[in-house]
PDB file of C-alpha atoms and ligand atoms in Angstrom:
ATOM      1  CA  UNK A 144      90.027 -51.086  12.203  1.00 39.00           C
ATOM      2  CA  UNK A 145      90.684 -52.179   8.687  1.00 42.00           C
ATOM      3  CA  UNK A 146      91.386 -55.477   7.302  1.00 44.00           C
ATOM      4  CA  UNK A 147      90.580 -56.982  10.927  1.00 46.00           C
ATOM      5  CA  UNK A 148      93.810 -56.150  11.992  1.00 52.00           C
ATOM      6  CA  UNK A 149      92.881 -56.451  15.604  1.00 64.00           C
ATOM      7  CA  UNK A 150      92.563 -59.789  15.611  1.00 86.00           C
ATOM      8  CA  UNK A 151      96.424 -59.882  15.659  1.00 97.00           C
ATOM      9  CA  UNK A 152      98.559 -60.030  18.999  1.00 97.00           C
ATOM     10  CA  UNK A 153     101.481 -58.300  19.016  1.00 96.00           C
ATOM     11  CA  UNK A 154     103.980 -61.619  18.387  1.00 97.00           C
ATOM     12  CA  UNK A 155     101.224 -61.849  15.505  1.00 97.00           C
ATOM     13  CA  UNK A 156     102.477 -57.962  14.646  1.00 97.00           C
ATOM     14  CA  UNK A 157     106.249 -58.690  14.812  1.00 97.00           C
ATOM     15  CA  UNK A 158     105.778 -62.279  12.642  1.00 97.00           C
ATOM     16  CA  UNK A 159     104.724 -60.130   9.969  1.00 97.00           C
ATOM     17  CA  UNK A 160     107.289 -56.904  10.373  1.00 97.00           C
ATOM     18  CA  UNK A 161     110.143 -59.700  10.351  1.00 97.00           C
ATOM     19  CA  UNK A 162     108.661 -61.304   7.312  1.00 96.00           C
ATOM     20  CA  UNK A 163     108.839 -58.177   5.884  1.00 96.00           C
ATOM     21  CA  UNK A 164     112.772 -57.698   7.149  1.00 96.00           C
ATOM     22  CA  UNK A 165     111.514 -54.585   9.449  1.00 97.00           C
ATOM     23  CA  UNK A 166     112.415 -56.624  12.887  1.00 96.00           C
ATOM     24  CA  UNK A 167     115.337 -59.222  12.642  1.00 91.00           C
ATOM     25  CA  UNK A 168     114.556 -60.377  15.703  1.00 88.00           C
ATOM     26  CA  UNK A 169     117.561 -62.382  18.720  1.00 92.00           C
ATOM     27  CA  UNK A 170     119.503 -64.561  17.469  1.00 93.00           C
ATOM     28  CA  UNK A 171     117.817 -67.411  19.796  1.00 95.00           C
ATOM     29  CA  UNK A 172     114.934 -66.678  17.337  1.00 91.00           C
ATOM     30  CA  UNK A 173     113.044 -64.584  19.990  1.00 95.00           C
ATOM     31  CA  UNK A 174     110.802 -61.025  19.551  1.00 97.00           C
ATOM     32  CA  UNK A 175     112.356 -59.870  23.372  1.00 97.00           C
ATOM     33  CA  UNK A 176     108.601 -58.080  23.274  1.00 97.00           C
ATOM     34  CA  UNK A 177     109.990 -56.839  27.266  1.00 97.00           C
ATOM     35  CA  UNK A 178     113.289 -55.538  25.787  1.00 97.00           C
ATOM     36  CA  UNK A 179     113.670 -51.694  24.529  1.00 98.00           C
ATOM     37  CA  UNK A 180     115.202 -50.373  22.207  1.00 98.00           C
ATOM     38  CA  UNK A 181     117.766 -47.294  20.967  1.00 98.00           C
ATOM     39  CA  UNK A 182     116.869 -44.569  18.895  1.00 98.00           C
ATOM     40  CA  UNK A 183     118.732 -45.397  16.201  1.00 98.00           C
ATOM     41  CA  UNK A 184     117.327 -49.209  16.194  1.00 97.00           C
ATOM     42  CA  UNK A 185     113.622 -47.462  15.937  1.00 98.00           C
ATOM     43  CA  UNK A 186     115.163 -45.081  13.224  1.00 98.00           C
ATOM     44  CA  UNK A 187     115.934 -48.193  11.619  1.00 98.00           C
ATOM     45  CA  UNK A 188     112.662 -49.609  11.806  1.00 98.00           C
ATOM     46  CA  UNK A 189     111.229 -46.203  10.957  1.00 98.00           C
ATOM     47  CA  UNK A 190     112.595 -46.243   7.377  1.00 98.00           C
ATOM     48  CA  UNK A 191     111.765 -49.725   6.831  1.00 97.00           C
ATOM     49  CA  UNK A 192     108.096 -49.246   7.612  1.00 97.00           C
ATOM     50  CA  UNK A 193     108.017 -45.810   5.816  1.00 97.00           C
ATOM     51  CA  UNK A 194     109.976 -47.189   2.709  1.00 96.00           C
ATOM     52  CA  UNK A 195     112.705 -44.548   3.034  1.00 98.00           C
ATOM     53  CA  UNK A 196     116.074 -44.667   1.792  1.00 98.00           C
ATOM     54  CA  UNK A 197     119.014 -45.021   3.589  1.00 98.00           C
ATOM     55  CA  UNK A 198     121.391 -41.595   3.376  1.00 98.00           C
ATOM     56  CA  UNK A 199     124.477 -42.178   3.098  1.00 98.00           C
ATOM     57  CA  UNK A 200     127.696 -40.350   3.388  1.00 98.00           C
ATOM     58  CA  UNK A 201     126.412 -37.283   6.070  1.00 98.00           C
ATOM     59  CA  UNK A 202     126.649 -37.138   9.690  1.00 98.00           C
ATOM     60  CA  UNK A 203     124.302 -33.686  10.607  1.00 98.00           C
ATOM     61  CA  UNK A 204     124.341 -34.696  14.387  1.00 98.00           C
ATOM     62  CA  UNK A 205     127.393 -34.037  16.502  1.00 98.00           C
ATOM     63  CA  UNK A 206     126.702 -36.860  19.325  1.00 98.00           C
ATOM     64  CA  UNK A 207     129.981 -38.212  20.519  1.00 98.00           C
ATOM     65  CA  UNK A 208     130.870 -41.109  17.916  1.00 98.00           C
ATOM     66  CA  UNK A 209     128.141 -40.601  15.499  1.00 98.00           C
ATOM     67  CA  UNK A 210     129.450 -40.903  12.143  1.00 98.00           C
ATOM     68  CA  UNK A 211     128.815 -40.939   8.290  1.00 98.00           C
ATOM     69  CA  UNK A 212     130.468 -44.328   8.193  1.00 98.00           C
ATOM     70  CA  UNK A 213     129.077 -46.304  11.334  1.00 98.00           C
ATOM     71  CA  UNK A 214     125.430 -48.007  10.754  1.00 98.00           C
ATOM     72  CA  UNK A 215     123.021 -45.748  12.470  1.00 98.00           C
ATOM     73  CA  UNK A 216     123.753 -42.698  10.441  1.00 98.00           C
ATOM     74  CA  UNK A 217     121.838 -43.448   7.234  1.00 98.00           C
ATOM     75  CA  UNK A 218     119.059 -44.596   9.236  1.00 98.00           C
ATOM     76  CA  UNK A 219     119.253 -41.693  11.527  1.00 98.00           C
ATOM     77  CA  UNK A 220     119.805 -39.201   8.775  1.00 98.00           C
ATOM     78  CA  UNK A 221     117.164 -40.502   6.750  1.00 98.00           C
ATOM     79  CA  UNK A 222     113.956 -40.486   9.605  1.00 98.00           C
ATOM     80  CA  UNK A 223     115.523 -36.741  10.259  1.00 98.00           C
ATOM     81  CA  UNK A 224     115.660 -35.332   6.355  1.00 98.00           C
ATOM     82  CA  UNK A 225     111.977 -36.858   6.486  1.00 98.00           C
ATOM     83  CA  UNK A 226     110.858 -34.689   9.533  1.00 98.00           C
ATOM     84  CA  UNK A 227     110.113 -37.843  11.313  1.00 98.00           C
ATOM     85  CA  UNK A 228     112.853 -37.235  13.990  1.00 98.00           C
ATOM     86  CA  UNK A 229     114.739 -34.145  14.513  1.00 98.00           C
ATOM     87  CA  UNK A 230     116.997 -35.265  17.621  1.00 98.00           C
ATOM     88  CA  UNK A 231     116.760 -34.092  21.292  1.00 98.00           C
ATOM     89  CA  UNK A 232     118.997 -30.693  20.669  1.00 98.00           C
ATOM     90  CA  UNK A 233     118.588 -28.743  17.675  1.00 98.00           C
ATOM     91  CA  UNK A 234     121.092 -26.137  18.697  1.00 98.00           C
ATOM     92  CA  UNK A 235     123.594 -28.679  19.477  1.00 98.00           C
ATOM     93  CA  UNK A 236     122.535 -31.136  17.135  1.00 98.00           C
ATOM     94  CA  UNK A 237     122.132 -34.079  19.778  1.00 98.00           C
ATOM     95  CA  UNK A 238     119.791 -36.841  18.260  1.00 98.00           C
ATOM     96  CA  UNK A 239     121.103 -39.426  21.316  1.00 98.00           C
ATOM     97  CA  UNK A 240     121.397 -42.111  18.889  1.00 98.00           C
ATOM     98  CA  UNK A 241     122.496 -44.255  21.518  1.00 98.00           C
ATOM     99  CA  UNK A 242     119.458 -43.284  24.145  1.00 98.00           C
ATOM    100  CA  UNK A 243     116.717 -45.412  24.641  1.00 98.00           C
ATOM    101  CA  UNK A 244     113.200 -44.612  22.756  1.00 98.00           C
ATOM    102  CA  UNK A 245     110.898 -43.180  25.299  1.00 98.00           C
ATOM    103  CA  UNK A 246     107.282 -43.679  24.930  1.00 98.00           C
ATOM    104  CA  UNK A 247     106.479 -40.182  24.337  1.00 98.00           C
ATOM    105  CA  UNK A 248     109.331 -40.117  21.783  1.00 98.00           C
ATOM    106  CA  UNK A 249     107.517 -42.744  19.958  1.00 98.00           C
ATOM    107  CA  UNK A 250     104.116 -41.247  20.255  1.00 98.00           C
ATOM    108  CA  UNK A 251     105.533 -38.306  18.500  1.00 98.00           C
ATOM    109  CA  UNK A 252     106.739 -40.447  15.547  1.00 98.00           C
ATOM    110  CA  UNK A 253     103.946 -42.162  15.370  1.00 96.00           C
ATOM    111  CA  UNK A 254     101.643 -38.580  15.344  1.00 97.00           C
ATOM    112  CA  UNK A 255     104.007 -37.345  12.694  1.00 97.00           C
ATOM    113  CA  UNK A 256     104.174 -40.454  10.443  1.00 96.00           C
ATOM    114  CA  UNK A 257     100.224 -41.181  10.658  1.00 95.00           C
ATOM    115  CA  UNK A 258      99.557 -37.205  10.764  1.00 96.00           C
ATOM    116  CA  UNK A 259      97.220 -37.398  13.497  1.00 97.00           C
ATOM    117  CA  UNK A 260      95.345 -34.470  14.685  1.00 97.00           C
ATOM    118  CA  UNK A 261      97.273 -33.153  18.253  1.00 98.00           C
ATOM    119  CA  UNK A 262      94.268 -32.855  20.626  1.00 98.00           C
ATOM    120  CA  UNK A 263      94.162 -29.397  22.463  1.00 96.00           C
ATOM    121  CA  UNK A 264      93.338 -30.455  25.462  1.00 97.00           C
ATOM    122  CA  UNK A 265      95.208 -33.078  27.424  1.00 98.00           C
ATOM    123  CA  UNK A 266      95.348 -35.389  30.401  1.00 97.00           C
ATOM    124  CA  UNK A 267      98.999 -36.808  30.559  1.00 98.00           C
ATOM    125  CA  UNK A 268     101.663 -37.440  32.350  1.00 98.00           C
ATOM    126  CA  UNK A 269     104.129 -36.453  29.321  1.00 98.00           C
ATOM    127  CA  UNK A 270     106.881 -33.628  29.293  1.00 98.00           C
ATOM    128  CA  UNK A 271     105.468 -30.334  28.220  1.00 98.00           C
ATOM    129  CA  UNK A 272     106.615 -30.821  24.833  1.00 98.00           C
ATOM    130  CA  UNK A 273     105.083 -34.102  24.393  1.00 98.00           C
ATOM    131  CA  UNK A 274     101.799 -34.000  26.303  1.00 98.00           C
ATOM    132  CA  UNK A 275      99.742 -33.068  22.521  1.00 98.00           C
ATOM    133  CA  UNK A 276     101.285 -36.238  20.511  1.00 98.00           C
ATOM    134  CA  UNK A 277     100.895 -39.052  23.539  1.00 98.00           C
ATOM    135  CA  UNK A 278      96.957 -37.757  24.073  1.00 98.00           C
ATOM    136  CA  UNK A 279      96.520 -37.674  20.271  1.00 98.00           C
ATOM    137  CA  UNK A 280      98.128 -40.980  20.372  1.00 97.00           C
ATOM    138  CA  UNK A 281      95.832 -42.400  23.223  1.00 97.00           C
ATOM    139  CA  UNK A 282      92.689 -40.705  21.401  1.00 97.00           C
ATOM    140  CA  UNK A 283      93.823 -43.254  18.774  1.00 95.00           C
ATOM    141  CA  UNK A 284      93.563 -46.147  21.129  1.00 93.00           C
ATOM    142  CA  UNK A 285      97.564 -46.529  20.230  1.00 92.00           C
ATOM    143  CA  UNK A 286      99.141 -45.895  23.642  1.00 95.00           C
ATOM    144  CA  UNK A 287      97.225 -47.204  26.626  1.00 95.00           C
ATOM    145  CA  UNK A 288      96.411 -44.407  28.808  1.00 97.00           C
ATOM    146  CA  UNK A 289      98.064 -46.119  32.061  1.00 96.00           C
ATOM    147  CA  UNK A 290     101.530 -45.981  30.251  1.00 97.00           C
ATOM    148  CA  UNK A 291     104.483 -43.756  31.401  1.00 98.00           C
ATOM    149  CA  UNK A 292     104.780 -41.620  29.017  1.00 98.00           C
ATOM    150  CA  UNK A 293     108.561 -40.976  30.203  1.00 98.00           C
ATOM    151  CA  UNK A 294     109.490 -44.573  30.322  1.00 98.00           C
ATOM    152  CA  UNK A 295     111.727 -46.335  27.978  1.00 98.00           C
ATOM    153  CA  UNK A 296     109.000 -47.606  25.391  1.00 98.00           C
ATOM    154  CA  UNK A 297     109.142 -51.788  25.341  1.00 98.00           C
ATOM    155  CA  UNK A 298     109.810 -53.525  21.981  1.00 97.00           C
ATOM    156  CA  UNK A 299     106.265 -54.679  22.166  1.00 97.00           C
ATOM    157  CA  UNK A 300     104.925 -50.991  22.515  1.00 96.00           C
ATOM    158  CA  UNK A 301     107.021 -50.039  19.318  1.00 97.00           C
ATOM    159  CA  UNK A 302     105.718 -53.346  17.988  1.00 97.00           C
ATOM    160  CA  UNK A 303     102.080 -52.018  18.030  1.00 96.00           C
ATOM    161  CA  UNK A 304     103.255 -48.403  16.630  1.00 96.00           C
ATOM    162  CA  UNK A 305     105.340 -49.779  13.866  1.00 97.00           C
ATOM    163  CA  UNK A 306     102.571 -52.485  12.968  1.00 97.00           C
ATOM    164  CA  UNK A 307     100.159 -49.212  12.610  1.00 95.00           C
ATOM    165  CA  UNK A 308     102.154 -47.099  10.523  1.00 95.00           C
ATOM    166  CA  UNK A 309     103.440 -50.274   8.498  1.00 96.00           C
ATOM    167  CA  UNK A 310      99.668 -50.881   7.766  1.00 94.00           C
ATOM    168  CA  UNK A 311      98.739 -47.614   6.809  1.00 92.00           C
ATOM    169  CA  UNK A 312     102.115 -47.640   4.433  1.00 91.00           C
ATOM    170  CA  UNK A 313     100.371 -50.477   2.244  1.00 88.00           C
ATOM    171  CA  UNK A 314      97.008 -49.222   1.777  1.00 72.00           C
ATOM    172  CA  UNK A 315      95.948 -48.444  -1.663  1.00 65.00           C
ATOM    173  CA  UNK A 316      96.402 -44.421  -1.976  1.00 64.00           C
ATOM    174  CA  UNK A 317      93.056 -42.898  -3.824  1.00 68.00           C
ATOM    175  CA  UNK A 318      93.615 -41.719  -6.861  1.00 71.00           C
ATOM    176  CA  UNK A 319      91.757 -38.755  -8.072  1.00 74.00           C
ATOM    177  CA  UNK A 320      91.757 -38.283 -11.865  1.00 76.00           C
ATOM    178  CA  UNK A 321      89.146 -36.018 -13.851  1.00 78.00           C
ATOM    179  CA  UNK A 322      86.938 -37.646 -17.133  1.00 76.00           C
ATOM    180  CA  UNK A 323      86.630 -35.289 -19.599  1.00 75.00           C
TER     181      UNK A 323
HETATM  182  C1  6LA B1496     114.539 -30.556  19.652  1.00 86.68           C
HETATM  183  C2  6LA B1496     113.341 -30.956  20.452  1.00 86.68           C
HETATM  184  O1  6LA B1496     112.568 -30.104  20.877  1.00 86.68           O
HETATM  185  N1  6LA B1496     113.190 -32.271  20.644  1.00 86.68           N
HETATM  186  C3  6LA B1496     112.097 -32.809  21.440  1.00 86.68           C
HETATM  187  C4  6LA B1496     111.272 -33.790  20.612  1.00 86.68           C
HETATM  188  O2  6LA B1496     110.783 -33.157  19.460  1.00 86.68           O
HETATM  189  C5  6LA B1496     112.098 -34.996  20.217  1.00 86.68           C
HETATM  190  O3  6LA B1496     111.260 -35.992  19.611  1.00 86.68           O
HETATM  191  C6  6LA B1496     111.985 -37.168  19.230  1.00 86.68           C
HETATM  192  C7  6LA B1496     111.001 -38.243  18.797  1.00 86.68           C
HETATM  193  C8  6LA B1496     112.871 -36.779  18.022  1.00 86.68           C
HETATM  194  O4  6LA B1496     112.341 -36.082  17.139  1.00 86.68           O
HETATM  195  O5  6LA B1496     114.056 -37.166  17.977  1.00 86.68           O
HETATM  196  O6  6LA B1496     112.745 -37.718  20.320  1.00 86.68           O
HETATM  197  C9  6LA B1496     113.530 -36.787  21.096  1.00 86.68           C
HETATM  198  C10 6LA B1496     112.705 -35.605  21.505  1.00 86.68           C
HETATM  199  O7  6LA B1496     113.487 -34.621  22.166  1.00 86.68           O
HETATM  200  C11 6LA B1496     112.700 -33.524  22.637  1.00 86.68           C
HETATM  201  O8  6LA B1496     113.507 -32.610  23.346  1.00 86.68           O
HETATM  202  C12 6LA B1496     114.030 -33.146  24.537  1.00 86.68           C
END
């Protein structure tokens, strides 16, 4: 792992995604590392980490009291326009903004965002459509293997995720330029 980034615990992780205004953390000043989270409080996170901009002004999901003007729908239309989320009904347009982030939900992100290679074979307890993105995401040593794959993912789960593709956000890109 670069940078020794290991050698961080996961209140360690969420110090520095609140530094960075990713987390804002309880208002008692706590990281509620056993609490979960909604969707649209990940999507949130999502676009901080990636760097994404807010859209505002469009509601494309049709979930009961999802609109343009309330706070989740930039964030929410944002990680979807970026193929980072794409909602839990594409025919109805459902995202379930309001739904709890599963742990398979957030092994998907986390596949998508860091690009990770889906493994073909796999050992999970995931839903069919998820099994590929939680193994590639336990290959990666990001999910621990004895996790539910269908439970609601805990803040300090998402910490860990987020932390990952936060850090991978910051590294140097390589430039390739020819010398003639
Ligand atoms: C439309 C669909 O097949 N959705 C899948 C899955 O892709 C979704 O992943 C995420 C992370 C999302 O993109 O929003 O969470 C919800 C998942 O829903 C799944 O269908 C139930």
């Amino acid at each position: 792992v670069a940078f020794g980034d290991d050698a961080l615990n996961t209140q360690q992780k969420y110090d520095v995604l609140k530094e960075a205004k990713i987390f804002s953390g309880y208002p008692d000043g706590s990281a509620g590392l056993d609490k979960e989270m909604t969707r649209a409080e990940f999507a949130k996170v999502l676009v901080g980490i990636m760097g994404l901009e807010p859209i505002q002004g469009k509601a494309s999901f049709k979930d009961k009291n999802y609109k343009a003007s309330k706070w989740p729908a930039p964030y929410v239309e944002a990680v979807y326009s970026a193929g980072l989320m794409q909602g839990k009904n594409t025919t109805k347009m459902i995202f379930d903004f309001n739904g709890k982030i599963t742990v398979q939900e957030m092994a998907k992100v986390l596949v998508v965002a860091q690009k990770l290679e889906i493994p073909t074979e796999t050992n999970n307890n995931a839903s069919d459509w998820a099994k590929g993105y939680v193994q590639a995401a336990i290959n990666a040593g990001l999910v621990d293997a004895k996790a539910n794959p269908k439970a609601n993912a805990t803040r300090a789960q998402l910490v860990e995720v987020a932390y990952d593709i936060y850090l991978s956000q910051q590294k140097p890109k390589v430039v390739s330029y020819e010398v003639k």
